[in-house]
PDB file of N, CA and C in Angstrom:
ATOM      1  N   MET A  82      -3.706   9.258  13.891  1.00  0.00           N
ATOM      2  CA  MET A  82      -4.121   9.994  13.104  1.00  0.00           C
ATOM      3  C   MET A  82      -5.583   8.858  13.895  1.00  0.00           C
ATOM      4  N   LEU A  83      -5.966   7.917  14.495  1.00  0.00           N
ATOM      5  CA  LEU A  83      -6.761   7.338  14.677  1.00  0.00           C
ATOM      6  C   LEU A  83      -7.321   7.949  15.619  1.00  0.00           C
ATOM      7  N   LEU A  84      -6.051   8.511  17.085  1.00  0.00           N
ATOM      8  CA  LEU A  84      -6.554   9.440  18.203  1.00  0.00           C
ATOM      9  C   LEU A  84      -7.442  10.503  17.820  1.00  0.00           C
ATOM     10  N   ASN A  85      -7.325  11.261  16.611  1.00  0.00           N
ATOM     11  CA  ASN A  85      -7.871  12.366  16.319  1.00  0.00           C
ATOM     12  C   ASN A  85      -9.209  12.316  15.980  1.00  0.00           C
ATOM     13  N   VAL A  86      -9.484  10.836  15.166  1.00  0.00           N
ATOM     14  CA  VAL A  86     -10.940  10.479  14.746  1.00  0.00           C
ATOM     15  C   VAL A  86     -11.909   9.498  15.825  1.00  0.00           C
ATOM     16  N   VAL A  87     -11.050   8.677  16.947  1.00  0.00           N
ATOM     17  CA  VAL A  87     -11.771   7.870  17.351  1.00  0.00           C
ATOM     18  C   VAL A  87     -12.367   8.827  18.560  1.00  0.00           C
ATOM     19  N   LYS A  88     -13.314   8.961  18.772  1.00  0.00           N
ATOM     20  CA  LYS A  88     -13.660   9.703  20.081  1.00  0.00           C
ATOM     21  C   LYS A  88     -13.749   8.894  21.491  1.00  0.00           C
ATOM     22  N   GLU A  89     -12.994   9.288  22.779  1.00  0.00           N
ATOM     23  CA  GLU A  89     -12.670   8.780  23.726  1.00  0.00           C
ATOM     24  C   GLU A  89     -12.819   7.202  23.330  1.00  0.00           C
ATOM     25  N   PRO A  90     -11.328   6.918  23.396  1.00  0.00           N
ATOM     26  CA  PRO A  90     -11.170   5.559  22.882  1.00  0.00           C
ATOM     27  C   PRO A  90     -11.073   5.001  24.389  1.00  0.00           C
ATOM     28  N   THR A  91     -11.051   3.554  24.593  1.00  0.00           N
ATOM     29  CA  THR A  91     -11.249   3.211  26.081  1.00  0.00           C
ATOM     30  C   THR A  91     -10.133   1.875  26.207  1.00  0.00           C
ATOM     31  N   SER A  92      -9.546   1.316  25.111  1.00  0.00           N
ATOM     32  CA  SER A  92      -8.380   0.421  25.299  1.00  0.00           C
ATOM     33  C   SER A  92      -7.522   0.912  23.861  1.00  0.00           C
ATOM     34  N   PHE A  93      -6.391   0.331  23.848  1.00  0.00           N
ATOM     35  CA  PHE A  93      -6.127   0.070  22.340  1.00  0.00           C
ATOM     36  C   PHE A  93      -6.431  -0.589  21.207  1.00  0.00           C
ATOM     37  N   GLU A  94      -7.432  -1.545  22.433  1.00  0.00           N
ATOM     38  CA  GLU A  94      -8.299  -2.627  20.874  1.00  0.00           C
ATOM     39  C   GLU A  94      -9.464  -1.791  20.255  1.00  0.00           C
ATOM     40  N   SER A  95     -10.085  -0.709  20.881  1.00  0.00           N
ATOM     41  CA  SER A  95     -10.876  -0.021  20.225  1.00  0.00           C
ATOM     42  C   SER A  95     -10.694   0.976  19.313  1.00  0.00           C
ATOM     43  N   LEU A  96      -9.097   1.112  19.265  1.00  0.00           N
ATOM     44  CA  LEU A  96      -8.314   1.919  18.138  1.00  0.00           C
ATOM     45  C   LEU A  96      -9.063   1.424  16.896  1.00  0.00           C
ATOM     46  N   LYS A  97      -8.683   0.379  17.157  1.00  0.00           N
ATOM     47  CA  LYS A  97      -8.498  -0.681  15.963  1.00  0.00           C
ATOM     48  C   LYS A  97     -10.437  -1.097  15.632  1.00  0.00           C
ATOM     49  N   SER A  98     -11.319  -0.858  16.180  1.00  0.00           N
ATOM     50  CA  SER A  98     -12.324  -1.482  16.212  1.00  0.00           C
ATOM     51  C   SER A  98     -13.187   0.104  15.194  1.00  0.00           C
ATOM     52  N   VAL A  99     -13.245  -0.233  13.897  1.00  0.00           N
ATOM     53  CA  VAL A  99     -14.367   0.419  12.864  1.00  0.00           C
ATOM     54  C   VAL A  99     -15.467   0.534  12.973  1.00  0.00           C
ATOM     55  N   ASN A 100     -16.839   0.441  13.169  1.00  0.00           N
ATOM     56  CA  ASN A 100     -18.407   0.147  12.785  1.00  0.00           C
ATOM     57  C   ASN A 100     -18.754  -0.844  13.168  1.00  0.00           C
ATOM     58  N   GLY A 101     -17.459  -1.415  14.639  1.00  0.00           N
ATOM     59  CA  GLY A 101     -18.165  -2.690  14.522  1.00  0.00           C
ATOM     60  C   GLY A 101     -17.196  -3.713  14.655  1.00  0.00           C
ATOM     61  N   ILE A 102     -16.684  -3.448  13.491  1.00  0.00           N
ATOM     62  CA  ILE A 102     -15.065  -4.360  13.014  1.00  0.00           C
ATOM     63  C   ILE A 102     -13.926  -4.181  13.526  1.00  0.00           C
ATOM     64  N   LEU A 103     -13.483  -4.823  14.000  1.00  0.00           N
ATOM     65  CA  LEU A 103     -12.571  -5.235  15.211  1.00  0.00           C
ATOM     66  C   LEU A 103     -11.219  -5.438  13.762  1.00  0.00           C
ATOM     67  N   TYR A 104     -10.223  -4.195  13.402  1.00  0.00           N
ATOM     68  CA  TYR A 104      -8.987  -4.959  12.609  1.00  0.00           C
ATOM     69  C   TYR A 104      -7.918  -5.174  13.173  1.00  0.00           C
ATOM     70  N   PRO A 105      -7.166  -6.399  12.140  1.00  0.00           N
ATOM     71  CA  PRO A 105      -5.983  -6.772  13.073  1.00  0.00           C
ATOM     72  C   PRO A 105      -4.341  -5.493  13.170  1.00  0.00           C
ATOM     73  N   THR A 106      -4.758  -5.012  12.372  1.00  0.00           N
ATOM     74  CA  THR A 106      -3.413  -3.669  12.869  1.00  0.00           C
ATOM     75  C   THR A 106      -4.638  -1.867  12.786  1.00  0.00           C
ATOM     76  N   TYR A 107      -3.547  -1.373  13.174  1.00  0.00           N
ATOM     77  CA  TYR A 107      -3.908   0.226  13.232  1.00  0.00           C
ATOM     78  C   TYR A 107      -3.742   0.419  12.070  1.00  0.00           C
ATOM     79  N   GLN A 108      -3.454   0.236  11.260  1.00  0.00           N
ATOM     80  CA  GLN A 108      -3.514   0.793   9.679  1.00  0.00           C
ATOM     81  C   GLN A 108      -4.579  -0.084   8.822  1.00  0.00           C
ATOM     82  N   ALA A 109      -5.354  -1.048   8.914  1.00  0.00           N
ATOM     83  CA  ALA A 109      -6.112  -1.419   8.865  1.00  0.00           C
ATOM     84  C   ALA A 109      -7.295  -0.579   8.772  1.00  0.00           C
ATOM     85  N   ALA A 110      -7.365  -0.358   9.919  1.00  0.00           N
ATOM     86  CA  ALA A 110      -8.258   0.655  10.752  1.00  0.00           C
ATOM     87  C   ALA A 110      -8.190   2.113  10.052  1.00  0.00           C
ATOM     88  N   CYS A 111      -7.500   2.485   9.901  1.00  0.00           N
ATOM     89  CA  CYS A 111      -7.082   4.162   8.652  1.00  0.00           C
ATOM     90  C   CYS A 111      -7.754   3.567   7.763  1.00  0.00           C
ATOM     91  N   LEU A 112      -7.407   2.551   6.872  1.00  0.00           N
ATOM     92  CA  LEU A 112      -7.444   2.373   5.490  1.00  0.00           C
ATOM     93  C   LEU A 112      -8.996   2.180   5.812  1.00  0.00           C
ATOM     94  N   ALA A 113      -9.632   1.402   6.546  1.00  0.00           N
ATOM     95  CA  ALA A 113     -11.358   1.502   6.976  1.00  0.00           C
ATOM     96  C   ALA A 113     -11.795   2.841   6.937  1.00  0.00           C
ATOM     97  N   LEU A 114     -10.972   3.728   7.987  1.00  0.00           N
ATOM     98  CA  LEU A 114     -12.059   4.768   7.814  1.00  0.00           C
ATOM     99  C   LEU A 114     -11.649   5.905   6.749  1.00  0.00           C
ATOM    100  N   CYS A 115     -10.898   5.361   5.591  1.00  0.00           N
ATOM    101  CA  CYS A 115     -10.163   6.512   4.553  1.00  0.00           C
ATOM    102  C   CYS A 115     -10.007   7.269   5.086  1.00  0.00           C
ATOM    103  N   SER A 116      -8.995   7.469   6.090  1.00  0.00           N
ATOM    104  CA  SER A 116      -8.014   8.263   6.731  1.00  0.00           C
ATOM    105  C   SER A 116      -6.724   8.099   6.157  1.00  0.00           C
ATOM    106  N   LEU A 117      -6.595   6.836   4.998  1.00  0.00           N
ATOM    107  CA  LEU A 117      -5.233   6.692   4.188  1.00  0.00           C
ATOM    108  C   LEU A 117      -6.015   6.769   2.841  1.00  0.00           C
ATOM    109  N   GLU A 118      -4.460   7.078   1.833  1.00  0.00           N
ATOM    110  CA  GLU A 118      -4.847   7.102   0.616  1.00  0.00           C
ATOM    111  C   GLU A 118      -4.833   5.945  -0.040  1.00  0.00           C
ATOM    112  N   GLY A 119      -4.045   4.724   0.300  1.00  0.00           N
ATOM    113  CA  GLY A 119      -4.264   2.957   0.154  1.00  0.00           C
ATOM    114  C   GLY A 119      -2.739   3.359  -0.947  1.00  0.00           C
ATOM    115  N   ASP A 120      -3.059   2.568  -2.319  1.00  0.00           N
ATOM    116  CA  ASP A 120      -1.836   2.437  -2.552  1.00  0.00           C
ATOM    117  C   ASP A 120      -2.145   2.438  -4.123  1.00  0.00           C
ATOM    118  N   ASN A 121      -3.121   3.293  -4.043  1.00  0.00           N
ATOM    119  CA  ASN A 121      -3.579   3.905  -6.034  1.00  0.00           C
ATOM    120  C   ASN A 121      -2.802   4.713  -6.862  1.00  0.00           C
ATOM    121  N   HIS A 122      -1.943   5.523  -5.945  1.00  0.00           N
ATOM    122  CA  HIS A 122      -1.403   6.302  -6.724  1.00  0.00           C
ATOM    123  C   HIS A 122       0.296   5.793  -6.762  1.00  0.00           C
ATOM    124  N   TRP A 123       0.577   4.735  -5.822  1.00  0.00           N
ATOM    125  CA  TRP A 123       2.168   3.674  -5.986  1.00  0.00           C
ATOM    126  C   TRP A 123       1.369   3.035  -7.750  1.00  0.00           C
ATOM    127  N   CYS A 124       0.114   2.470  -7.426  1.00  0.00           N
ATOM    128  CA  CYS A 124       0.073   1.580  -9.248  1.00  0.00           C
ATOM    129  C   CYS A 124       0.139   2.723  -9.987  1.00  0.00           C
ATOM    130  N   ASN A 125      -0.497   3.806 -10.115  1.00  0.00           N
ATOM    131  CA  ASN A 125      -0.964   4.624 -11.028  1.00  0.00           C
ATOM    132  C   ASN A 125       0.735   5.349 -11.977  1.00  0.00           C
ATOM    133  N   THR A 126       1.458   5.126 -10.569  1.00  0.00           N
ATOM    134  CA  THR A 126       3.206   5.655 -10.843  1.00  0.00           C
ATOM    135  C   THR A 126       4.036   4.582 -11.801  1.00  0.00           C
ATOM    136  N   LEU A 127       3.536   3.469 -10.962  1.00  0.00           N
ATOM    137  CA  LEU A 127       4.353   1.893 -11.657  1.00  0.00           C
ATOM    138  C   LEU A 127       4.212   1.685 -12.900  1.00  0.00           C
ATOM    139  N   THR A 128       2.690   1.838 -13.258  1.00  0.00           N
ATOM    140  CA  THR A 128       2.179   1.795 -14.283  1.00  0.00           C
ATOM    141  C   THR A 128       2.297   2.876 -15.929  1.00  0.00           C
ATOM    142  N   ASP A 129       2.311   3.696 -14.816  1.00  0.00           N
ATOM    143  CA  ASP A 129       2.794   5.108 -15.995  1.00  0.00           C
ATOM    144  C   ASP A 129       4.486   4.511 -16.261  1.00  0.00           C
ATOM    145  N   GLY A 130       5.108   4.180 -15.363  1.00  0.00           N
ATOM    146  CA  GLY A 130       6.536   3.919 -15.558  1.00  0.00           C
ATOM    147  C   GLY A 130       6.562   2.599 -16.466  1.00  0.00           C
ATOM    148  N   SER A 131       5.887   1.865 -16.665  1.00  0.00           N
ATOM    149  CA  SER A 131       5.968   0.649 -17.187  1.00  0.00           C
ATOM    150  C   SER A 131       6.037   1.412 -18.584  1.00  0.00           C
ATOM    151  N   ILE A 132       5.249   2.457 -18.955  1.00  0.00           N
ATOM    152  CA  ILE A 132       5.557   2.727 -20.126  1.00  0.00           C
ATOM    153  C   ILE A 132       6.394   2.904 -21.046  1.00  0.00           C
ATOM    154  N   SER A 133       7.706   3.565 -20.266  1.00  0.00           N
ATOM    155  CA  SER A 133       8.278   4.752 -20.222  1.00  0.00           C
ATOM    156  C   SER A 133       9.655   4.047 -20.045  1.00  0.00           C
ATOM    157  N   SER A 134       9.612   2.859 -19.354  1.00  0.00           N
ATOM    158  CA  SER A 134      11.091   2.269 -18.763  1.00  0.00           C
ATOM    159  C   SER A 134      11.407   1.230 -18.877  1.00  0.00           C
ATOM    160  N   SER A 135      12.162   1.225 -18.662  1.00  0.00           N
ATOM    161  CA  SER A 135      12.989  -1.148 -18.567  1.00  0.00           C
ATOM    162  C   SER A 135      12.440  -1.931 -17.870  1.00  0.00           C
ATOM    163  N   GLU A 136      11.950  -3.354 -17.320  1.00  0.00           N
ATOM    164  CA  GLU A 136      11.054  -3.863 -16.802  1.00  0.00           C
ATOM    165  C   GLU A 136      12.680  -3.725 -15.420  1.00  0.00           C
ATOM    166  N   SER A 137      13.826  -3.490 -15.835  1.00  0.00           N
ATOM    167  CA  SER A 137      14.596  -4.023 -14.216  1.00  0.00           C
ATOM    168  C   SER A 137      14.601  -2.157 -13.620  1.00  0.00           C
ATOM    169  N   LYS A 138      14.193  -1.131 -14.745  1.00  0.00           N
ATOM    170  CA  LYS A 138      14.201   0.193 -13.805  1.00  0.00           C
ATOM    171  C   LYS A 138      13.082   0.093 -13.194  1.00  0.00           C
ATOM    172  N   LEU A 139      11.688  -0.339 -13.474  1.00  0.00           N
ATOM    173  CA  LEU A 139      10.275  -0.688 -12.866  1.00  0.00           C
ATOM    174  C   LEU A 139      10.646  -1.392 -11.878  1.00  0.00           C
ATOM    175  N   ARG A 140      11.718  -2.365 -11.825  1.00  0.00           N
ATOM    176  CA  ARG A 140      11.490  -3.091 -10.476  1.00  0.00           C
ATOM    177  C   ARG A 140      12.628  -2.297  -9.376  1.00  0.00           C
ATOM    178  N   GLU A 141      13.299  -1.733  -9.946  1.00  0.00           N
ATOM    179  CA  GLU A 141      14.196  -0.967  -8.768  1.00  0.00           C
ATOM    180  C   GLU A 141      13.164   0.293  -8.828  1.00  0.00           C
ATOM    181  N   LEU A 142      12.462   1.288  -9.647  1.00  0.00           N
ATOM    182  CA  LEU A 142      11.052   1.684  -8.708  1.00  0.00           C
ATOM    183  C   LEU A 142      10.346   1.147  -7.906  1.00  0.00           C
ATOM    184  N   PHE A 143       9.518   0.016  -7.997  1.00  0.00           N
ATOM    185  CA  PHE A 143       9.106  -0.575  -7.055  1.00  0.00           C
ATOM    186  C   PHE A 143       9.990  -0.905  -5.696  1.00  0.00           C
ATOM    187  N   ALA A 144      11.300  -1.358  -5.801  1.00  0.00           N
ATOM    188  CA  ALA A 144      11.902  -1.423  -4.644  1.00  0.00           C
ATOM    189  C   ALA A 144      11.965  -0.281  -3.615  1.00  0.00           C
ATOM    190  N   ILE A 145      11.961   1.120  -4.964  1.00  0.00           N
ATOM    191  CA  ILE A 145      12.525   2.235  -3.495  1.00  0.00           C
ATOM    192  C   ILE A 145      11.207   2.690  -3.232  1.00  0.00           C
ATOM    193  N   ILE A 146       9.796   2.281  -4.268  1.00  0.00           N
ATOM    194  CA  ILE A 146       8.255   2.446  -3.007  1.00  0.00           C
ATOM    195  C   ILE A 146       8.034   1.918  -2.231  1.00  0.00           C
ATOM    196  N   LEU A 147       8.823   0.317  -1.920  1.00  0.00           N
ATOM    197  CA  LEU A 147       8.233  -0.556  -0.804  1.00  0.00           C
ATOM    198  C   LEU A 147       9.321   0.131   0.580  1.00  0.00           C
ATOM    199  N   VAL A 148      10.594   0.994  -0.230  1.00  0.00           N
ATOM    200  CA  VAL A 148      11.041   0.595   0.988  1.00  0.00           C
ATOM    201  C   VAL A 148      11.103   2.467   1.955  1.00  0.00           C
ATOM    202  N   PHE A 149      10.591   3.274   0.504  1.00  0.00           N
ATOM    203  CA  PHE A 149      10.751   4.762   1.457  1.00  0.00           C
ATOM    204  C   PHE A 149       8.892   5.455   1.397  1.00  0.00           C
ATOM    205  N   CYS A 150       8.110   4.349   0.575  1.00  0.00           N
ATOM    206  CA  CYS A 150       6.759   4.820   0.798  1.00  0.00           C
ATOM    207  C   CYS A 150       5.715   4.301   1.581  1.00  0.00           C
ATOM    208  N   ASN A 151       6.286   3.448   2.806  1.00  0.00           N
ATOM    209  CA  ASN A 151       4.652   2.892   3.554  1.00  0.00           C
ATOM    210  C   ASN A 151       3.881   2.352   2.817  1.00  0.00           C
ATOM    211  N   VAL A 152       3.698   1.585   1.654  1.00  0.00           N
ATOM    212  CA  VAL A 152       3.296   0.831   1.040  1.00  0.00           C
ATOM    213  C   VAL A 152       2.194   0.323   2.012  1.00  0.00           C
ATOM    214  N   SER A 153       0.519   0.085   1.954  1.00  0.00           N
ATOM    215  CA  SER A 153       0.113  -0.612   2.844  1.00  0.00           C
ATOM    216  C   SER A 153      -0.501  -1.984   2.601  1.00  0.00           C
ATOM    217  N   ASN A 154      -0.382  -2.221   1.249  1.00  0.00           N
ATOM    218  CA  ASN A 154      -0.154  -3.645   0.648  1.00  0.00           C
ATOM    219  C   ASN A 154       0.686  -4.088  -0.183  1.00  0.00           C
ATOM    220  N   SER A 155       1.712  -4.093   0.019  1.00  0.00           N
ATOM    221  CA  SER A 155       2.692  -4.625  -0.702  1.00  0.00           C
ATOM    222  C   SER A 155       3.136  -6.107  -2.068  1.00  0.00           C
ATOM    223  N   SER A 156       2.020  -6.663  -1.313  1.00  0.00           N
ATOM    224  CA  SER A 156       1.484  -8.158  -1.825  1.00  0.00           C
ATOM    225  C   SER A 156       0.750  -8.055  -3.211  1.00  0.00           C
ATOM    226  N   GLU A 157      -0.250  -7.172  -2.632  1.00  0.00           N
ATOM    227  CA  GLU A 157      -1.435  -6.916  -3.754  1.00  0.00           C
ATOM    228  C   GLU A 157      -0.400  -5.809  -4.758  1.00  0.00           C
ATOM    229  N   LEU A 158       0.173  -4.560  -4.729  1.00  0.00           N
ATOM    230  CA  LEU A 158       0.885  -3.824  -5.447  1.00  0.00           C
ATOM    231  C   LEU A 158       1.192  -4.597  -6.267  1.00  0.00           C
ATOM    232  N   TRP A 159       2.425  -5.898  -6.226  1.00  0.00           N
ATOM    233  CA  TRP A 159       3.078  -7.034  -7.048  1.00  0.00           C
ATOM    234  C   TRP A 159       1.901  -7.470  -7.571  1.00  0.00           C
ATOM    235  N   ASP A 160       1.114  -8.113  -7.365  1.00  0.00           N
ATOM    236  CA  ASP A 160       0.215  -9.163  -8.266  1.00  0.00           C
ATOM    237  C   ASP A 160      -0.199  -8.199  -9.388  1.00  0.00           C
ATOM    238  N   LYS A 161      -0.677  -6.577  -8.900  1.00  0.00           N
ATOM    239  CA  LYS A 161      -1.533  -5.938 -10.108  1.00  0.00           C
ATOM    240  C   LYS A 161      -0.398  -5.688 -10.994  1.00  0.00           C
ATOM    241  N   LEU A 162       0.819  -5.801 -11.197  1.00  0.00           N
ATOM    242  CA  LEU A 162       1.973  -5.221 -11.901  1.00  0.00           C
ATOM    243  C   LEU A 162       3.242  -6.328 -12.082  1.00  0.00           C
ATOM    244  N   LYS A 163       3.427  -7.610 -11.797  1.00  0.00           N
ATOM    245  CA  LYS A 163       4.381  -8.631 -11.444  1.00  0.00           C
ATOM    246  C   LYS A 163       4.248  -8.834 -13.230  1.00  0.00           C
ATOM    247  N   ASP A 164       3.625  -8.775 -13.764  1.00  0.00           N
ATOM    248  CA  ASP A 164       3.493  -9.047 -15.595  1.00  0.00           C
ATOM    249  C   ASP A 164       4.371  -7.822 -16.061  1.00  0.00           C
ATOM    250  N   HIS A 165       3.979  -7.023 -15.305  1.00  0.00           N
ATOM    251  CA  HIS A 165       5.220  -5.984 -16.150  1.00  0.00           C
ATOM    252  C   HIS A 165       6.405  -5.454 -15.998  1.00  0.00           C
ATOM    253  N   PHE A 166       6.472  -5.923 -14.074  1.00  0.00           N
ATOM    254  CA  PHE A 166       8.297  -6.264 -13.962  1.00  0.00           C
ATOM    255  C   PHE A 166       8.518  -7.538 -14.801  1.00  0.00           C
ATOM    256  N   MET A 167       7.897  -8.695 -15.214  1.00  0.00           N
ATOM    257  CA  MET A 167       8.467  -9.248 -15.662  1.00  0.00           C
ATOM    258  C   MET A 167       8.427  -9.786 -17.169  1.00  0.00           C
ATOM    259  N   GLU A 168       8.455  -8.730 -17.972  1.00  0.00           N
ATOM    260  CA  GLU A 168       8.419  -9.103 -19.196  1.00  0.00           C
ATOM    261  C   GLU A 168       9.778  -8.960 -19.791  1.00  0.00           C
ATOM    262  N   ASP A 169      10.663  -9.106 -19.034  1.00  0.00           N
ATOM    263  CA  ASP A 169      12.019  -8.698 -19.629  1.00  0.00           C
ATOM    264  C   ASP A 169      12.834 -10.875 -19.539  1.00  0.00           C
ATOM    265  N   TYR A 170      12.226 -11.158 -18.369  1.00  0.00           N
ATOM    266  CA  TYR A 170      12.128 -12.943 -18.228  1.00  0.00           C
ATOM    267  C   TYR A 170      11.636 -13.721 -18.681  1.00  0.00           C
ATOM    268  N   VAL A 171      10.464 -13.369 -19.568  1.00  0.00           N
ATOM    269  CA  VAL A 171       9.774 -14.086 -20.197  1.00  0.00           C
ATOM    270  C   VAL A 171       9.853 -14.296 -21.526  1.00  0.00           C
TER     271      VAL A 171
END
């Protein structure tokens, strides 16, 4: 995706540079360019699931999303929803 956006890249590092900021990964550079959706739709999916599913099923859905859906920031997603994941343990 970056090759479609960055004009005449001079190096692999230049691909990770967006508006003068060098990002640590290509994925972070794509997020800065808004060419990736981010994790909002996964957060919404899990929030909706927390209303109608048990905590164990919600954790299972979270694991499936992590394995198959290329989440950009899994720890942030966990932090947003950890209270829902842990309700049966509390």
